[in-house]
mmCIF file with all atom_site columns, C-alpha atoms in Angstrom:
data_model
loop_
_atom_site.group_PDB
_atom_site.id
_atom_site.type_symbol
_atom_site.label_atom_id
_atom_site.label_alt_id
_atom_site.label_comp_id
_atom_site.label_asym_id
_atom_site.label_entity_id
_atom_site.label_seq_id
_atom_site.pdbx_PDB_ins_code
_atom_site.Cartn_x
_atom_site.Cartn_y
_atom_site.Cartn_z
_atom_site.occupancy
_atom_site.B_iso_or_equiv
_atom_site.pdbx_formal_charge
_atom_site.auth_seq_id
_atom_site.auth_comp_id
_atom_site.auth_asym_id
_atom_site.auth_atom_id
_atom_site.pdbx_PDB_model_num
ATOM 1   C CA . UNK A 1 1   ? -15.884 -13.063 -15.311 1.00 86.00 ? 385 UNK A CA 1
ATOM 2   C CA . UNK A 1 2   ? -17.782 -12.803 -11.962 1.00 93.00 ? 386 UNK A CA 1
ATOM 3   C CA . UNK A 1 3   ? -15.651 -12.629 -8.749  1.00 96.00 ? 387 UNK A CA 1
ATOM 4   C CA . UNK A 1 4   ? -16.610 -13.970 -5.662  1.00 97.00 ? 388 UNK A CA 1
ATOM 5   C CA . UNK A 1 5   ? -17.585 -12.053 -2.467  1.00 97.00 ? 389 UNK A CA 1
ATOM 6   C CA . UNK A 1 6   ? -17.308 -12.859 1.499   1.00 97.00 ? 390 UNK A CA 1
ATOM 7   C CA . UNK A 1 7   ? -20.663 -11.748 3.162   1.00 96.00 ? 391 UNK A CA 1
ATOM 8   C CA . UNK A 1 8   ? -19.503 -11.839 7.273   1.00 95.00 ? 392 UNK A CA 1
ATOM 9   C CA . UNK A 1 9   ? -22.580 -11.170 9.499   1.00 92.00 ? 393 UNK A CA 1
ATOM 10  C CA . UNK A 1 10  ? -21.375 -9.514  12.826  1.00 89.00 ? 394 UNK A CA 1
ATOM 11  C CA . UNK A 1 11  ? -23.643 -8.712  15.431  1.00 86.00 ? 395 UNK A CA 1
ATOM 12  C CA . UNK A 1 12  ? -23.595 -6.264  18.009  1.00 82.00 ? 396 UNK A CA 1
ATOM 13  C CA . UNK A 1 13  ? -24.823 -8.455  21.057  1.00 78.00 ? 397 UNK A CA 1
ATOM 14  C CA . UNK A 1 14  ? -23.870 -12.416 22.159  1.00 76.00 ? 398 UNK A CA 1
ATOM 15  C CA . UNK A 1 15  ? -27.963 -12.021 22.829  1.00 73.00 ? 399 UNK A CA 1
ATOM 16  C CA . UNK A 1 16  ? -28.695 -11.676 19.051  1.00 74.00 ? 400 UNK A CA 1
ATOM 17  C CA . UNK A 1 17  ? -26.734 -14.757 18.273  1.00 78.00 ? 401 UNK A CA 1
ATOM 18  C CA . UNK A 1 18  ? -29.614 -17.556 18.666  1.00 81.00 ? 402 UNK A CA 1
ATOM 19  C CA . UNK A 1 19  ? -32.391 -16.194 16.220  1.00 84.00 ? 403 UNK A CA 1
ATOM 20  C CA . UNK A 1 20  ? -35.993 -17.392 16.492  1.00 88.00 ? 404 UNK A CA 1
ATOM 21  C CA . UNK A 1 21  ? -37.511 -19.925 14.127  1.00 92.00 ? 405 UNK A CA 1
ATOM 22  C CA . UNK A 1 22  ? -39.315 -17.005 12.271  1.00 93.00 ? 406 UNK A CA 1
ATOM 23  C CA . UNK A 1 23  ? -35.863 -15.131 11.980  1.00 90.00 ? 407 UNK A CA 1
ATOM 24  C CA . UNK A 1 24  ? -34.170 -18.034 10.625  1.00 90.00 ? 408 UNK A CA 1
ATOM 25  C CA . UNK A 1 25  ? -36.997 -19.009 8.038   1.00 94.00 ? 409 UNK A CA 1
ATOM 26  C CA . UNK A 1 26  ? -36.458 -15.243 7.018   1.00 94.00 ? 410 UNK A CA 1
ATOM 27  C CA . UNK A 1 27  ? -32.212 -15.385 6.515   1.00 92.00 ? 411 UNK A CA 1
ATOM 28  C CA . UNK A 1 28  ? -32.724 -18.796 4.696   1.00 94.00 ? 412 UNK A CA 1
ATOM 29  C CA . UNK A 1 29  ? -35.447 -17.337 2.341   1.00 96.00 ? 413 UNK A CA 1
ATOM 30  C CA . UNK A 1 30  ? -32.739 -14.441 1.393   1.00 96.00 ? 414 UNK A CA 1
ATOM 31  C CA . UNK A 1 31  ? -30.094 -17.476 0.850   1.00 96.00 ? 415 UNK A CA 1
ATOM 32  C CA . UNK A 1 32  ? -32.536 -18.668 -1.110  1.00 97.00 ? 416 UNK A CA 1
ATOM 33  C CA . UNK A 1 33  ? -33.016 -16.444 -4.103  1.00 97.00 ? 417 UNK A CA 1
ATOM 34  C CA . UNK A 1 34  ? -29.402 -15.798 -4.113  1.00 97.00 ? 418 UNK A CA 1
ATOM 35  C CA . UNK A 1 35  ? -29.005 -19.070 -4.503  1.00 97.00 ? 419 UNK A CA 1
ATOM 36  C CA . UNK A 1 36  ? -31.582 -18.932 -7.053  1.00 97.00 ? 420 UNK A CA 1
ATOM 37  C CA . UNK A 1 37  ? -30.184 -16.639 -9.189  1.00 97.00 ? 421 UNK A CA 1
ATOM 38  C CA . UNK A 1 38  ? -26.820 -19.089 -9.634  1.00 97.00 ? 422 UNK A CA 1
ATOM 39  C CA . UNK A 1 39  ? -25.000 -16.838 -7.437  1.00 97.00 ? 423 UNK A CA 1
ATOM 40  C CA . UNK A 1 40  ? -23.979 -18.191 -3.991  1.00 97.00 ? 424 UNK A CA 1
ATOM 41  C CA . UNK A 1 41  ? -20.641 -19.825 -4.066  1.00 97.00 ? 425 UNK A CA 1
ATOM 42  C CA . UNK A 1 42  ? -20.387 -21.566 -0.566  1.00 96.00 ? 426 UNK A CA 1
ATOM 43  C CA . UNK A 1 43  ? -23.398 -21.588 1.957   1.00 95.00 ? 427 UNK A CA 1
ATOM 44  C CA . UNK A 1 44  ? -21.292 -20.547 4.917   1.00 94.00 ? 428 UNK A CA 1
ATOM 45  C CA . UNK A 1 45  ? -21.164 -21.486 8.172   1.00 92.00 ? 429 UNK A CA 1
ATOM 46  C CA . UNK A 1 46  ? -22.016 -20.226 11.598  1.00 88.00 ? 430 UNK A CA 1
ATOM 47  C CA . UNK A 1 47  ? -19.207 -19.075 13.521  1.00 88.00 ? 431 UNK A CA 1
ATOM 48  C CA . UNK A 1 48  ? -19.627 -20.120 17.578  1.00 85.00 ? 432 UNK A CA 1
ATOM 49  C CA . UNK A 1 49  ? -18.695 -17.564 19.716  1.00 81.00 ? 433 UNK A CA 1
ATOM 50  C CA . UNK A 1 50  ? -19.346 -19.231 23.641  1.00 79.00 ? 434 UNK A CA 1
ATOM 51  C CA . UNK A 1 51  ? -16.800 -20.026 25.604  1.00 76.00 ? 435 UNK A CA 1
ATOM 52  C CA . UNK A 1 52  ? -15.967 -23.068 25.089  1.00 82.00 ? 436 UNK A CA 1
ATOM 53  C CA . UNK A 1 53  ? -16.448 -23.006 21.370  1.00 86.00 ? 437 UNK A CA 1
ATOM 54  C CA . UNK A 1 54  ? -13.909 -19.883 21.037  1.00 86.00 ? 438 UNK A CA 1
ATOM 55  C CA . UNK A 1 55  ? -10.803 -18.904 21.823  1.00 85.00 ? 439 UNK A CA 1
ATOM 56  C CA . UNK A 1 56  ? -8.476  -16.415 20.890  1.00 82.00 ? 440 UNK A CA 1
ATOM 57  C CA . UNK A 1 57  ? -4.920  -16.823 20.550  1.00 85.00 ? 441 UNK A CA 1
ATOM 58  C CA . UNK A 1 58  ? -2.494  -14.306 20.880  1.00 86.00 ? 442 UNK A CA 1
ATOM 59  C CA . UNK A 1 59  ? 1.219   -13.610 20.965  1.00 93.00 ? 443 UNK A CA 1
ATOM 60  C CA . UNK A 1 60  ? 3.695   -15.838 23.207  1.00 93.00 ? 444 UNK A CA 1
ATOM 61  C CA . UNK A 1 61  ? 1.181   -18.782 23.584  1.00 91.00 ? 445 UNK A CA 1
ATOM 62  C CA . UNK A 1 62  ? -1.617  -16.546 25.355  1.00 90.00 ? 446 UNK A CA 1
ATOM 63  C CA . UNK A 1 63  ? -4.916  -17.790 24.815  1.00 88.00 ? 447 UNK A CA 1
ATOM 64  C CA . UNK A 1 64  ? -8.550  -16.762 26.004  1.00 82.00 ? 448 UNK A CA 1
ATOM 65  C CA . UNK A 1 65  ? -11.453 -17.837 25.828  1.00 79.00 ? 449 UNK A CA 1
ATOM 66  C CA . UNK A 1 66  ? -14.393 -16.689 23.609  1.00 74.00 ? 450 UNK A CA 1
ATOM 67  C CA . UNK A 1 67  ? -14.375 -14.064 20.986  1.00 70.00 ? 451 UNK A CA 1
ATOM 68  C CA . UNK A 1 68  ? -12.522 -10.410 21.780  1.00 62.00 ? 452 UNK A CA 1
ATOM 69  C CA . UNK A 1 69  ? -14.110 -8.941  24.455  1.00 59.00 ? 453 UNK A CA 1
ATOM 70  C CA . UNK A 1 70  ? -12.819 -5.592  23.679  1.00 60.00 ? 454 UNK A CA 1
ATOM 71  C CA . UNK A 1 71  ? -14.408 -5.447  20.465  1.00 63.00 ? 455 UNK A CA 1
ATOM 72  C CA . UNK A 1 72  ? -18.305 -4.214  20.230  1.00 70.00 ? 456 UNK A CA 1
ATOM 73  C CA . UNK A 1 73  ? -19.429 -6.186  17.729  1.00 79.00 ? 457 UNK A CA 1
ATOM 74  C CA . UNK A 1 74  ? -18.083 -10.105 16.835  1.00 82.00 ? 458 UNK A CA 1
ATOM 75  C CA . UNK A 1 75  ? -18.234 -12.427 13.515  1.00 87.00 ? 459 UNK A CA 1
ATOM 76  C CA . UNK A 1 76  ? -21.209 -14.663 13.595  1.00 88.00 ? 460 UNK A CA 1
ATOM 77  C CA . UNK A 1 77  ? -20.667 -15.960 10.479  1.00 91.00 ? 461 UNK A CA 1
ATOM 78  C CA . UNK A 1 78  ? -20.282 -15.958 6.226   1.00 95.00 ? 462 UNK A CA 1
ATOM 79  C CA . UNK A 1 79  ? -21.925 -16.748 3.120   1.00 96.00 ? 463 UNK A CA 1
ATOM 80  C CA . UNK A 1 80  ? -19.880 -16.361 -0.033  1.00 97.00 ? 464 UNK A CA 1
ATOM 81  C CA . UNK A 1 81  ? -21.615 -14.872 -3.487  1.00 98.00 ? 465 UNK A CA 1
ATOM 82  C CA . UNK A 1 82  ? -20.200 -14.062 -6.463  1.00 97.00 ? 466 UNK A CA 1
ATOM 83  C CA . UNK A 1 83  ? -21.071 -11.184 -8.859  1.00 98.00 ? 467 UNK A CA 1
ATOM 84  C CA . UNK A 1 84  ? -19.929 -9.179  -10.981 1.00 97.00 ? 468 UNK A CA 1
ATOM 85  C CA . UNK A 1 85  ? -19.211 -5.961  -9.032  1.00 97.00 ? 469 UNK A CA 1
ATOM 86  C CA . UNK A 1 86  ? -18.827 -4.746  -5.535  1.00 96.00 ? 470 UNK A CA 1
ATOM 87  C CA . UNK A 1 87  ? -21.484 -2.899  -5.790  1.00 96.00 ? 471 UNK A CA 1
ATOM 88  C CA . UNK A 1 88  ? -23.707 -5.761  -7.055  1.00 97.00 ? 472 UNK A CA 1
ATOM 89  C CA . UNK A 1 89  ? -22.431 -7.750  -3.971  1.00 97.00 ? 473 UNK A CA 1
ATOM 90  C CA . UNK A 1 90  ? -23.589 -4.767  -1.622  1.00 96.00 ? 474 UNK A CA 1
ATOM 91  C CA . UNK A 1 91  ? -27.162 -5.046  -2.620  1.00 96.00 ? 475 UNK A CA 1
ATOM 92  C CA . UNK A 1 92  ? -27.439 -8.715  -2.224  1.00 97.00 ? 476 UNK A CA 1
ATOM 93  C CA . UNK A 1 93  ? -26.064 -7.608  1.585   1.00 96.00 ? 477 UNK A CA 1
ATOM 94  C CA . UNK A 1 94  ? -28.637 -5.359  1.821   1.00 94.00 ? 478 UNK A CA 1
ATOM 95  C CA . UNK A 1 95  ? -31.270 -7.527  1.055   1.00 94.00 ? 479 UNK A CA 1
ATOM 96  C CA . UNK A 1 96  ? -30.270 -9.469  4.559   1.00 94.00 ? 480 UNK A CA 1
ATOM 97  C CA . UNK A 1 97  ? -32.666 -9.495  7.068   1.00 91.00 ? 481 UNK A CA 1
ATOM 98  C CA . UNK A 1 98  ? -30.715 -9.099  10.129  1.00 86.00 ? 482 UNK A CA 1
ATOM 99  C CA . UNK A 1 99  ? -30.795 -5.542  9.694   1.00 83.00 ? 483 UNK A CA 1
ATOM 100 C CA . UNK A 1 100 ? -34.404 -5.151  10.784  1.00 85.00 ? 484 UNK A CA 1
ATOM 101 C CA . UNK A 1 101 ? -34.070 -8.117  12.855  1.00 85.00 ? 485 UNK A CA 1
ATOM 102 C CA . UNK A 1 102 ? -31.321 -7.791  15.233  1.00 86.00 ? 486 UNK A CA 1
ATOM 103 C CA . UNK A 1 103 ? -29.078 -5.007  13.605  1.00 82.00 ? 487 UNK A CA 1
ATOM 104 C CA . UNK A 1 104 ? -25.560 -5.514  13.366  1.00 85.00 ? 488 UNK A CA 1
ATOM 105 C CA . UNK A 1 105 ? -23.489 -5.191  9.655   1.00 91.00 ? 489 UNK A CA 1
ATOM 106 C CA . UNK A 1 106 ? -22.445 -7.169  7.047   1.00 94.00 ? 490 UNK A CA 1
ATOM 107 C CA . UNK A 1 107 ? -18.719 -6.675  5.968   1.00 95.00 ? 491 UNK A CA 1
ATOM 108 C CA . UNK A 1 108 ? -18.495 -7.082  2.241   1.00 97.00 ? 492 UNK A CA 1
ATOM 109 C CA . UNK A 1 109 ? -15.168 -8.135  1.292   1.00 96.00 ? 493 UNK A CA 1
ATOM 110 C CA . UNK A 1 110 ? -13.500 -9.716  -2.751  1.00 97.00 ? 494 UNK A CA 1
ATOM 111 C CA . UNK A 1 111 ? -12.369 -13.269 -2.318  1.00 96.00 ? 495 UNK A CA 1
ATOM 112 C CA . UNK A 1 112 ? -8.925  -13.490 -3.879  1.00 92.00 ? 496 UNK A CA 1
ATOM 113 C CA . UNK A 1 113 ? -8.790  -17.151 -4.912  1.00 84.00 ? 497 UNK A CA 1
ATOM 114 C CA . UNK A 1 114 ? -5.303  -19.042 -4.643  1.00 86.00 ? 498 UNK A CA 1
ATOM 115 C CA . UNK A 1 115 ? -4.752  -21.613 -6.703  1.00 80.00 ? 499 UNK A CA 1
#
């Protein structure tokens, strides 16, 4: 049975976070033949990170705005795929073309599903 796995895009710089038309042409055309082989699970969504859209809540009812500013490198956002293996889930990552377009990582983690 194939398990499912979180893809979550994080980026290095608040810059990178509005792609061009051509860049996102190029990450839907990788959603694309995942979702062509009959293995994305759920789209994702785009995570906002400007203030405004994002805050960050922390112990005895502090809360900032934005994402962690401490951090290097924030969530943009998540597709979720299934296959069979990690390792199967890895390449689909790597296939991703944020890499060569704005660099940043993909975090590739095993949905455990609750039911």
């Amino acid at each position: 049975m194939m398990k499912e796995f979180a893809l979550i895009f994080r980026l290095k710089d608040i810059a990178d976070f509005r792609p061009t038309p051509e860049q996102m042409q190029e990450r839907m055309n990788w959603l694309a033949g995942i979702a062509s082989q009959n293995k994305l699970v759920d789209k994702g969504n785009t995570l906002l990170p400007f203030t405004g859209n994002a805050k960050t809540v922390k112990p005895n009812n502090e809360v900032t705005d934005g994402v962690y500013t401490e951090i290097k490198e924030f969530v943009s956002g998540y597709v979720v795929v299934k296959a069979d293996t990690i390792d199967e889930a890895i390449v689909m990552a790597n296939g991703n073309p944020i890499f060569d377009q704005v660099g940043g990582n993909i975090e590739v983690r095993e949905v455990l599903k609750r039911d």
